[in-house]
Coordinates of N, CA and C in Angstrom, one line a residue:
M160 N 0.4 -47.3 -45.0 CA -0.6 -46.3 -44.8 C -1.6 -46.7 -43.7
R161 N -2.0 -47.9 -43.7 CA -2.9 -48.4 -42.6 C -2.2 -48.3 -41.3
T162 N -0.9 -48.7 -41.3 CA -0.1 -48.6 -40.0 C -0.1 -47.2 -39.5
L163 N 0.1 -46.2 -40.4 CA 0.1 -44.8 -40.0 C -1.2 -44.4 -39.4
L164 N -2.3 -44.8 -40.1 CA -3.7 -44.5 -39.6 C -3.9 -45.1 -38.3
K165 N -3.5 -46.3 -38.1 CA -3.7 -47.0 -36.8 C -3.0 -46.2 -35.7
A166 N -1.8 -45.6 -36.0 CA -1.1 -44.9 -35.0 C -1.7 -43.5 -34.8
V167 N -2.2 -42.9 -35.9 CA -2.7 -41.5 -35.7 C -4.1 -41.5 -35.1
C168 N -5.0 -42.4 -35.5 CA -6.3 -42.4 -35.0 C -6.5 -42.4 -33.5
P169 N -5.8 -43.2 -32.7 CA -5.9 -43.2 -31.3 C -5.5 -41.8 -30.7
V170 N -4.4 -41.2 -31.3 CA -4.0 -39.9 -30.9 C -5.0 -38.8 -31.1
A171 N -5.6 -38.9 -32.4 CA -6.7 -38.0 -32.7 C -7.8 -38.1 -31.8
A172 N -8.2 -39.3 -31.5 CA -9.3 -39.6 -30.6 C -9.1 -39.0 -29.2
L173 N -7.9 -39.2 -28.7 CA -7.5 -38.6 -27.4 C -7.5 -37.1 -27.4
L174 N -7.0 -36.5 -28.5 CA -7.1 -35.0 -28.6 C -8.5 -34.5 -28.6
S175 N -9.4 -35.2 -29.4 CA -10.8 -34.8 -29.4 C -11.4 -34.9 -28.1
L176 N -11.1 -36.0 -27.4 CA -11.7 -36.2 -26.0 C -11.2 -35.1 -25.1
A177 N -9.9 -34.7 -25.2 CA -9.4 -33.6 -24.4 C -10.0 -32.3 -24.7
L178 N -10.3 -32.0 -25.9 CA -10.9 -30.8 -26.3 C -12.3 -30.7 -25.8
V179 N -13.1 -31.8 -25.9 CA -14.5 -31.8 -25.4 C -14.5 -31.6 -23.9
S180 N -13.6 -32.3 -23.2 CA -13.5 -32.2 -21.8 C -13.2 -30.7 -21.4
A181 N -12.2 -30.1 -22.1 CA -11.9 -28.7 -21.8 C -13.0 -27.8 -22.0
R182 N -13.8 -28.0 -23.1 CA -14.9 -27.2 -23.4 C -16.0 -27.3 -22.3
T183 N -16.2 -28.6 -21.8 CA -17.2 -28.8 -20.8 C -16.8 -28.1 -19.5
V184 N -15.5 -28.2 -19.1 CA -15.0 -27.5 -17.9 C -15.2 -26.0 -18.1
Q185 N -14.8 -25.5 -19.2 CA -14.9 -24.0 -19.4 C -16.4 -23.6 -19.3
A186 N -17.3 -24.4 -19.9 CA -18.7 -24.1 -19.8 C -19.2 -24.1 -18.4
E187 N -18.7 -25.1 -17.6 CA -19.1 -25.1 -16.2 C -18.6 -24.0 -15.4
D188 N -17.3 -23.6 -15.7 CA -16.7 -22.5 -14.9 C -17.1 -21.1 -15.4
A189 N -17.7 -21.0 -16.6 CA -18.0 -19.7 -17.1 C -19.0 -19.0 -16.2
P190 N -18.7 -17.7 -15.9 CA -19.6 -16.9 -15.0 C -21.0 -16.7 -15.7
A191 N -21.9 -16.7 -14.8 CA -23.3 -16.4 -15.3 C -23.4 -15.0 -15.8
A192 N -24.3 -14.7 -16.7 CA -24.5 -13.4 -17.2 C -24.8 -12.4 -16.1
I193 N -24.2 -11.3 -16.2 CA -24.4 -10.3 -15.1 C -25.4 -9.2 -15.6
N194 N -26.4 -9.0 -14.8 CA -27.4 -7.9 -15.1 C -26.7 -6.6 -14.9
P195 N -26.7 -5.7 -15.9 CA -26.0 -4.4 -15.8 C -26.5 -3.6 -14.6
A196 N -27.8 -3.6 -14.3 CA -28.3 -2.9 -13.1 C -27.7 -3.4 -11.8
D197 N -27.7 -4.8 -11.7 CA -27.1 -5.4 -10.5 C -25.6 -5.0 -10.4
F198 N -24.9 -5.0 -11.5 CA -23.5 -4.7 -11.5 C -23.3 -3.3 -11.0
M199 N -24.0 -2.3 -11.5 CA -23.8 -1.0 -11.1 C -24.2 -0.8 -9.7
K200 N -25.2 -1.5 -9.2 CA -25.6 -1.4 -7.8 C -24.5 -1.9 -6.9
A201 N -23.9 -3.1 -7.3 CA -22.8 -3.7 -6.5 C -21.6 -2.8 -6.4
M202 N -21.3 -2.2 -7.6 CA -20.1 -1.3 -7.7 C -20.3 0.0 -6.9
A203 N -21.5 0.5 -6.9 CA -21.8 1.7 -6.2 C -21.7 1.5 -4.7
E204 N -22.2 0.3 -4.2 CA -22.1 0.0 -2.8 C -20.7 -0.2 -2.4
A205 N -19.9 -0.9 -3.2 CA -18.5 -1.2 -2.8 C -17.7 0.0 -2.9
G206 N -18.1 1.0 -3.7 CA -17.3 2.2 -3.9 C -17.7 3.4 -3.0
K207 N -18.6 3.1 -2.1 CA -19.2 4.2 -1.3 C -18.2 4.6 -0.1
P208 N -17.8 5.8 0.0 CA -17.0 6.2 1.1 C -17.8 6.1 2.4
G209 N -17.2 5.7 3.5 CA -17.9 5.5 4.7 C -17.2 6.1 5.9
A210 N -17.6 5.6 7.1 CA -17.0 6.0 8.3 C -15.5 5.8 8.4
E211 N -15.1 4.7 7.8 CA -13.7 4.3 7.9 C -12.8 5.3 7.1
H212 N -13.4 5.8 6.0 CA -12.7 6.8 5.2 C -12.6 8.1 6.0
A213 N -13.7 8.5 6.7 CA -13.8 9.7 7.4 C -12.7 9.7 8.5
R214 N -12.3 8.6 9.0 CA -11.2 8.5 10.0 C -9.9 9.1 9.5
L215 N -9.8 9.2 8.2 CA -8.5 9.7 7.6 C -8.5 11.2 7.5
E216 N -9.7 11.9 7.8 CA -9.8 13.3 7.7 C -8.8 14.1 8.4
P217 N -8.4 13.7 9.6 CA -7.3 14.5 10.4 C -6.0 14.6 9.6
L218 N -5.8 13.7 8.7 CA -4.5 13.7 7.9 C -4.5 14.8 6.8
V219 N -5.7 15.3 6.5 CA -5.8 16.3 5.4 C -5.1 17.6 5.8
G220 N -4.4 18.3 4.9 CA -3.9 19.6 5.1 C -2.4 19.7 4.7
N221 N -1.8 20.8 5.1 CA -0.4 21.1 4.8 C 0.4 21.0 6.1
W222 N 1.5 20.3 6.0 CA 2.3 20.0 7.1 C 3.8 20.3 6.9
D223 N 4.5 20.6 7.9 CA 6.0 20.6 7.9 C 6.4 19.2 8.5
Y224 N 7.6 18.8 8.2 CA 8.0 17.5 8.8 C 9.5 17.5 9.1
T225 N 9.8 16.8 10.2 CA 11.2 16.5 10.5 C 11.3 14.9 10.5
A226 N 12.2 14.4 9.7 CA 12.3 12.9 9.6 C 13.7 12.5 10.2
K227 N 13.6 11.4 11.0 CA 14.8 10.8 11.6 C 15.0 9.4 11.0
F228 N 16.2 9.1 10.5 CA 16.5 7.8 9.9 C 17.6 7.2 10.7
W229 N 17.4 5.9 11.1 CA 18.4 5.2 11.8 C 19.2 4.2 10.9
M230 N 20.3 4.7 10.4 CA 21.1 3.8 9.5 C 21.9 2.8 10.3
D231 N 22.3 3.2 11.5 CA 23.0 2.4 12.5 C 22.4 2.6 13.8
P232 N 21.8 1.6 14.5 CA 21.1 1.8 15.8 C 22.1 2.3 16.9
N233 N 23.4 2.2 16.6 CA 24.4 2.6 17.6 C 24.8 4.1 17.4
Q234 N 24.3 4.7 16.3 CA 24.7 6.0 16.0 C 23.4 7.0 16.0
P235 N 23.6 8.3 16.2 CA 22.5 9.2 16.1 C 21.8 9.1 14.7
P236 N 20.5 9.4 14.7 CA 19.8 9.3 13.4 C 20.2 10.5 12.5
V237 N 20.0 10.2 11.2 CA 20.2 11.3 10.2 C 18.8 12.0 10.1
E238 N 18.9 13.4 10.1 CA 17.6 14.1 10.1 C 17.5 14.9 8.8
T239 N 16.2 14.9 8.3 CA 15.9 15.7 7.1 C 14.6 16.5 7.4
Q240 N 14.3 17.5 6.6 CA 13.1 18.3 6.7 C 12.4 18.5 5.4
G241 N 11.1 18.8 5.5 CA 10.4 19.1 4.3 C 8.9 19.4 4.6
T242 N 8.1 19.2 3.5 CA 6.7 19.6 3.7 C 5.8 18.4 3.1
I243 N 4.6 18.3 3.6 CA 3.7 17.3 3.1 C 2.3 18.0 2.9
E244 N 1.7 17.7 1.7 CA 0.4 18.1 1.4 C -0.5 16.9 1.2
R245 N -1.6 16.9 1.9 CA -2.6 15.8 1.7 C -3.9 16.3 1.4
K246 N -4.6 15.7 0.4 CA -5.9 16.1 0.0 C -6.7 15.0 -0.5
W247 N -8.1 15.1 -0.4 CA -9.0 14.0 -0.8 C -9.0 14.1 -2.4
I248 N -9.1 12.9 -3.0 CA -9.3 12.8 -4.4 C -10.3 11.6 -4.7
L249 N -10.8 11.6 -5.9 CA -11.7 10.5 -6.3 C -12.9 10.5 -5.4
G250 N -13.5 11.6 -5.2 CA -14.7 11.7 -4.4 C -14.5 11.2 -2.9
N251 N -13.5 11.7 -2.3 CA -13.2 11.4 -0.9 C -13.0 9.9 -0.7
R252 N -12.5 9.2 -1.7 CA -12.2 7.7 -1.5 C -10.7 7.5 -1.2
F253 N -9.9 8.4 -1.6 CA -8.4 8.2 -1.3 C -7.8 9.6 -0.9
L254 N -6.8 9.5 0.0 CA -6.0 10.6 0.3 C -4.7 10.6 -0.6
E255 N -4.5 11.7 -1.3 CA -3.3 11.8 -2.0 C -2.3 12.7 -1.2
E256 N -1.1 12.2 -1.1 CA -0.1 13.0 -0.4 C 1.1 13.2 -1.2
K257 N 1.6 14.5 -1.2 CA 2.8 14.9 -1.9 C 3.8 15.4 -0.9
I258 N 5.0 14.8 -1.0 CA 6.1 15.2 -0.1 C 7.3 15.8 -0.8
Q259 N 7.8 16.9 -0.3 CA 8.9 17.5 -0.9 C 9.9 17.9 0.3
G260 N 11.2 17.6 0.1 CA 12.1 17.8 1.2 C 13.5 17.6 0.7
S261 N 14.4 17.4 1.7 CA 15.8 17.1 1.4 C 16.1 15.7 1.6
S262 N 17.1 15.2 0.9 CA 17.5 13.8 1.0 C 18.5 13.6 2.1
F263 N 19.1 12.5 2.3 CA 20.0 12.1 3.4 C 21.2 13.1 3.5
D264 N 21.7 13.5 2.3 CA 22.9 14.4 2.3 C 22.5 15.8 2.7
G265 N 21.2 16.2 2.8 CA 20.8 17.5 3.2 C 20.9 18.5 2.0
Q266 N 21.3 18.0 0.8 CA 21.4 18.9 -0.3 C 20.5 18.5 -1.5
S267 N 20.4 17.1 -1.7 CA 19.6 16.6 -2.8 C 18.2 16.8 -2.5
K268 N 17.4 17.0 -3.6 CA 15.9 17.1 -3.5 C 15.3 15.8 -3.3
F269 N 14.3 15.7 -2.5 CA 13.5 14.5 -2.3 C 12.0 14.7 -2.6
E270 N 11.4 13.8 -3.4 CA 10.0 13.9 -3.7 C 9.3 12.6 -3.5
G271 N 8.1 12.6 -3.0 CA 7.4 11.3 -2.8 C 5.9 11.6 -3.0
I272 N 5.2 10.5 -3.5 CA 3.8 10.5 -3.7 C 3.2 9.3 -3.0
G273 N 2.1 9.5 -2.3 CA 1.4 8.5 -1.6 C -0.1 8.4 -1.8
L274 N -0.7 7.3 -1.6 CA -2.1 7.1 -1.8 C -2.6 6.3 -0.6
V275 N -3.5 6.8 0.2 CA -4.0 6.1 1.4 C -5.5 6.0 1.3
G276 N -6.1 4.9 1.6 CA -7.5 4.7 1.5 C -8.0 3.6 2.3
Y277 N -9.3 3.3 2.2 CA -9.9 2.1 2.9 C -10.6 1.3 1.8
D278 N -10.3 0.0 1.8 CA -10.9 -0.9 0.8 C -12.1 -1.6 1.5
N279 N -13.3 -1.2 1.0 CA -14.5 -1.7 1.5 C -14.6 -3.3 1.4
G280 N -14.0 -3.8 0.3 CA -14.1 -5.2 0.1 C -13.2 -6.0 1.1
L281 N -11.9 -5.5 1.2 CA -11.0 -6.2 2.1 C -11.2 -5.8 3.5
K282 N -11.9 -4.7 3.7 CA -12.2 -4.2 5.1 C -10.8 -3.9 5.8
K283 N -9.9 -3.3 5.0 CA -8.6 -2.9 5.5 C -8.2 -1.5 4.9
Y284 N -7.4 -0.8 5.7 CA -6.8 0.4 5.1 C -5.7 0.0 4.2
T285 N -5.4 0.8 3.2 CA -4.3 0.5 2.2 C -3.5 1.8 2.1
S286 N -2.2 1.5 1.8 CA -1.3 2.6 1.5 C -0.3 2.2 0.4
N287 N 0.0 3.1 -0.4 CA 1.0 2.9 -1.5 C 1.9 4.1 -1.6
F288 N 3.2 3.9 -1.7 CA 4.1 5.1 -1.6 C 5.3 4.9 -2.6
A289 N 5.5 5.9 -3.4 CA 6.7 5.9 -4.4 C 7.4 7.2 -4.2
C290 N 8.7 7.1 -4.4 CA 9.5 8.4 -4.2 C 10.7 8.4 -5.2
S291 N 11.4 9.5 -5.2 CA 12.5 9.8 -6.1 C 13.7 9.1 -5.8
M292 N 13.8 8.3 -4.7 CA 15.0 7.5 -4.4 C 14.9 6.1 -4.9
G293 N 13.8 5.7 -5.5 CA 13.7 4.3 -6.0 C 12.7 4.2 -7.1
T294 N 12.6 3.0 -7.7 CA 11.6 2.7 -8.8 C 10.6 1.8 -8.3
G295 N 10.6 1.4 -7.0 CA 9.6 0.5 -6.5 C 8.5 1.2 -5.7
V296 N 7.5 0.5 -5.3 CA 6.4 1.0 -4.5 C 6.3 0.2 -3.2
C297 N 6.2 1.0 -2.1 CA 6.0 0.4 -0.8 C 4.5 0.2 -0.6
K298 N 4.1 -1.0 -0.4 CA 2.6 -1.3 -0.2 C 2.3 -1.7 1.2
G299 N 1.2 -1.2 1.7 CA 0.8 -1.5 3.0 C -0.7 -1.8 3.2
V300 N -1.0 -2.7 4.1 CA -2.4 -3.1 4.4 C -2.6 -3.0 5.9
G301 N -3.6 -2.3 6.4 CA -3.7 -2.2 7.8 C -5.0 -1.9 8.4
T302 N -5.0 -1.6 9.7 CA -6.2 -1.4 10.5 C -6.1 -0.2 11.4
A303 N -7.2 0.2 11.9 CA -7.2 1.4 12.8 C -7.6 0.8 14.2
N304 N -7.2 1.5 15.3 CA -7.6 1.1 16.6 C -9.0 1.6 16.8
E305 N -9.6 1.2 17.9 CA -11.0 1.5 18.2 C -11.3 3.0 18.3
K306 N -10.4 3.7 18.8 CA -10.5 5.2 18.9 C -10.4 5.9 17.6
G307 N -9.7 5.2 16.7 CA -9.5 5.8 15.3 C -8.4 6.8 15.2
D308 N -7.5 6.8 16.2 CA -6.4 7.8 16.1 C -5.0 7.1 15.8
T309 N -5.0 5.8 15.6 CA -3.8 5.1 15.3 C -4.0 4.1 14.2
F310 N -3.2 4.2 13.2 CA -3.3 3.2 12.0 C -2.1 2.4 12.0
T311 N -2.2 1.1 11.8 CA -1.0 0.2 11.8 C -1.1 -0.6 10.5
F312 N 0.0 -0.5 9.7 CA 0.1 -1.2 8.4 C 1.2 -2.2 8.4
K313 N 0.9 -3.3 7.8 CA 1.9 -4.3 7.5 C 2.4 -4.0 6.1
T314 N 3.7 -3.8 5.9 CA 4.2 -3.4 4.6 C 5.2 -4.4 4.0
E315 N 5.4 -4.2 2.7 CA 6.4 -4.9 1.9 C 6.9 -4.0 0.8
S316 N 8.2 -4.0 0.7 CA 8.9 -3.2 -0.4 C 10.2 -3.9 -0.7
Y317 N 10.7 -3.6 -1.9 CA 12.0 -4.2 -2.3 C 13.1 -3.3 -1.8
C318 N 14.1 -3.9 -1.2 CA 15.3 -3.1 -0.6 C 16.5 -3.4 -1.5
P319 N 17.0 -2.3 -2.1 CA 18.2 -2.4 -3.0 C 19.4 -2.8 -2.3
V320 N 19.5 -2.5 -1.0 CA 20.7 -2.8 -0.2 C 20.8 -4.3 0.0
F321 N 19.7 -4.9 0.5 CA 19.6 -6.4 0.7 C 19.2 -7.2 -0.5
Q322 N 18.7 -6.4 -1.5 CA 18.3 -7.0 -2.8 C 17.3 -8.1 -2.7
K323 N 16.3 -7.8 -1.9 CA 15.1 -8.7 -1.7 C 14.0 -7.9 -1.1
T324 N 12.8 -8.5 -1.2 CA 11.6 -7.9 -0.6 C 11.6 -8.0 0.9
M325 N 11.4 -6.8 1.5 CA 11.5 -6.7 3.0 C 10.1 -6.5 3.5
H326 N 9.8 -7.0 4.7 CA 8.5 -6.8 5.3 C 8.7 -5.9 6.6
G327 N 7.7 -5.1 6.9 CA 7.8 -4.2 8.0 C 6.5 -3.8 8.6
R328 N 6.5 -2.8 9.4 CA 5.3 -2.3 10.0 C 5.4 -0.8 10.1
E329 N 4.3 -0.1 9.8 CA 4.2 1.3 9.9 C 3.1 1.7 10.8
V330 N 3.3 2.7 11.6 CA 2.3 3.2 12.5 C 2.1 4.7 12.3
V331 N 0.9 5.1 12.2 CA 0.5 6.5 12.0 C -0.3 6.9 13.3
R332 N 0.2 7.8 14.1 CA -0.5 8.3 15.3 C -1.0 9.7 15.2
I333 N -2.3 9.9 15.3 CA -2.8 11.3 15.3 C -2.8 11.7 16.8
E334 N -1.8 12.5 17.1 CA -1.6 12.9 18.5 C -2.5 14.1 18.8
S335 N -2.8 14.9 17.8 CA -3.8 16.0 18.0 C -4.2 16.5 16.6
N336 N -5.0 17.5 16.6 CA -5.5 18.0 15.3 C -4.3 18.7 14.5
D337 N -3.2 19.0 15.3 CA -2.1 19.7 14.6 C -0.8 19.0 14.7
K338 N -0.8 17.7 15.1 CA 0.4 16.9 15.1 C 0.2 15.5 14.8
I339 N 1.0 14.9 13.9 CA 0.9 13.5 13.5 C 2.3 12.9 13.5
V340 N 2.4 11.7 14.1 CA 3.7 11.1 14.1 C 3.7 9.8 13.4
F341 N 4.7 9.5 12.5 CA 4.7 8.4 11.7 C 6.0 7.6 12.1
E342 N 5.8 6.3 12.3 CA 7.0 5.4 12.6 C 7.1 4.2 11.7
S343 N 8.3 3.9 11.3 CA 8.5 2.8 10.3 C 9.5 1.8 10.9
Y344 N 9.1 0.5 10.9 CA 9.9 -0.6 11.4 C 10.1 -1.6 10.3
M345 N 11.3 -2.3 10.3 CA 11.6 -3.3 9.4 C 11.9 -4.6 10.1
T346 N 11.4 -5.7 9.6 CA 11.7 -7.0 10.2 C 13.0 -7.6 9.6
M347 N 13.9 -7.9 10.5 CA 15.2 -8.4 10.1 C 15.4 -9.7 10.9
G348 N 15.3 -10.8 10.2 CA 15.3 -12.1 10.9 C 14.1 -12.2 11.8
D349 N 14.4 -12.4 13.1 CA 13.3 -12.5 14.1 C 13.2 -11.2 14.9
Q350 N 13.8 -10.1 14.4 CA 13.8 -8.9 15.2 C 13.2 -7.8 14.3
E351 N 12.5 -6.9 15.0 CA 11.9 -5.7 14.4 C 12.8 -4.5 14.8
V352 N 13.2 -3.8 13.7 CA 14.2 -2.6 13.9 C 13.5 -1.3 13.5
K353 N 13.6 -0.3 14.3 CA 13.0 1.0 14.0 C 13.9 1.6 13.0
M354 N 13.3 2.0 11.8 CA 14.1 2.6 10.8 C 13.9 4.1 10.6
M355 N 12.7 4.6 10.9 CA 12.3 6.0 10.7 C 11.3 6.5 11.6
E356 N 11.3 7.8 11.9 CA 10.3 8.5 12.6 C 10.1 9.9 12.0
I357 N 8.8 10.2 11.7 CA 8.6 11.5 11.1 C 7.5 12.2 11.9
T358 N 7.9 13.4 12.4 CA 7.0 14.2 13.2 C 6.5 15.4 12.3
T359 N 5.2 15.5 12.3 CA 4.6 16.5 11.3 C 3.6 17.5 12.1
P360 N 4.1 18.7 12.4 CA 3.2 19.7 12.9 C 2.5 20.4 11.7
R361 N 1.2 20.7 11.9 CA 0.4 21.4 10.9 C 1.0 22.8 10.6
K362 N 0.9 23.2 9.4 CA 1.4 24.5 9.0 C 0.4 25.6 9.6

């Protein structure tokens, strides 16, 4: 019995020491109490739409589109058509876009939903897009040029063909109040390949 106690006691002591140390670390790392008024003030400031959000205003409205997809750079692109509706949601904090059109075969229906905004904390534009051709979401983080008529996003999405996450670049150019051009590129090895171009005249 004493042999067992001699064996158990050091282990128990070490466990107790570990628990005390863990509690001390947790206490030191524990966040300070947050004043509700300060919390609401910080949230209101972080969630306030500003000039960066206003730069997205030209994208609002109803549009027709023609999309070109390059499956093979040595062959003519596949073309599809459809419509895009964009509107402000959540108090002008995000642009919601709904896309309806035809798929690559020209017969199947295509649907997509996007969300574009500006993150005051990250100080970056953000984009998220999901469509009826997949179960993943294409995510983008980007910036606007000084003039505010061109937005460039670095993107990542899962590609079912290559079966891995692919990185790319998307460019949105506001050419006029009635025309917007969207370009999508994918990085393959050390090369950037143009995959898609969408021209959208306003309805």
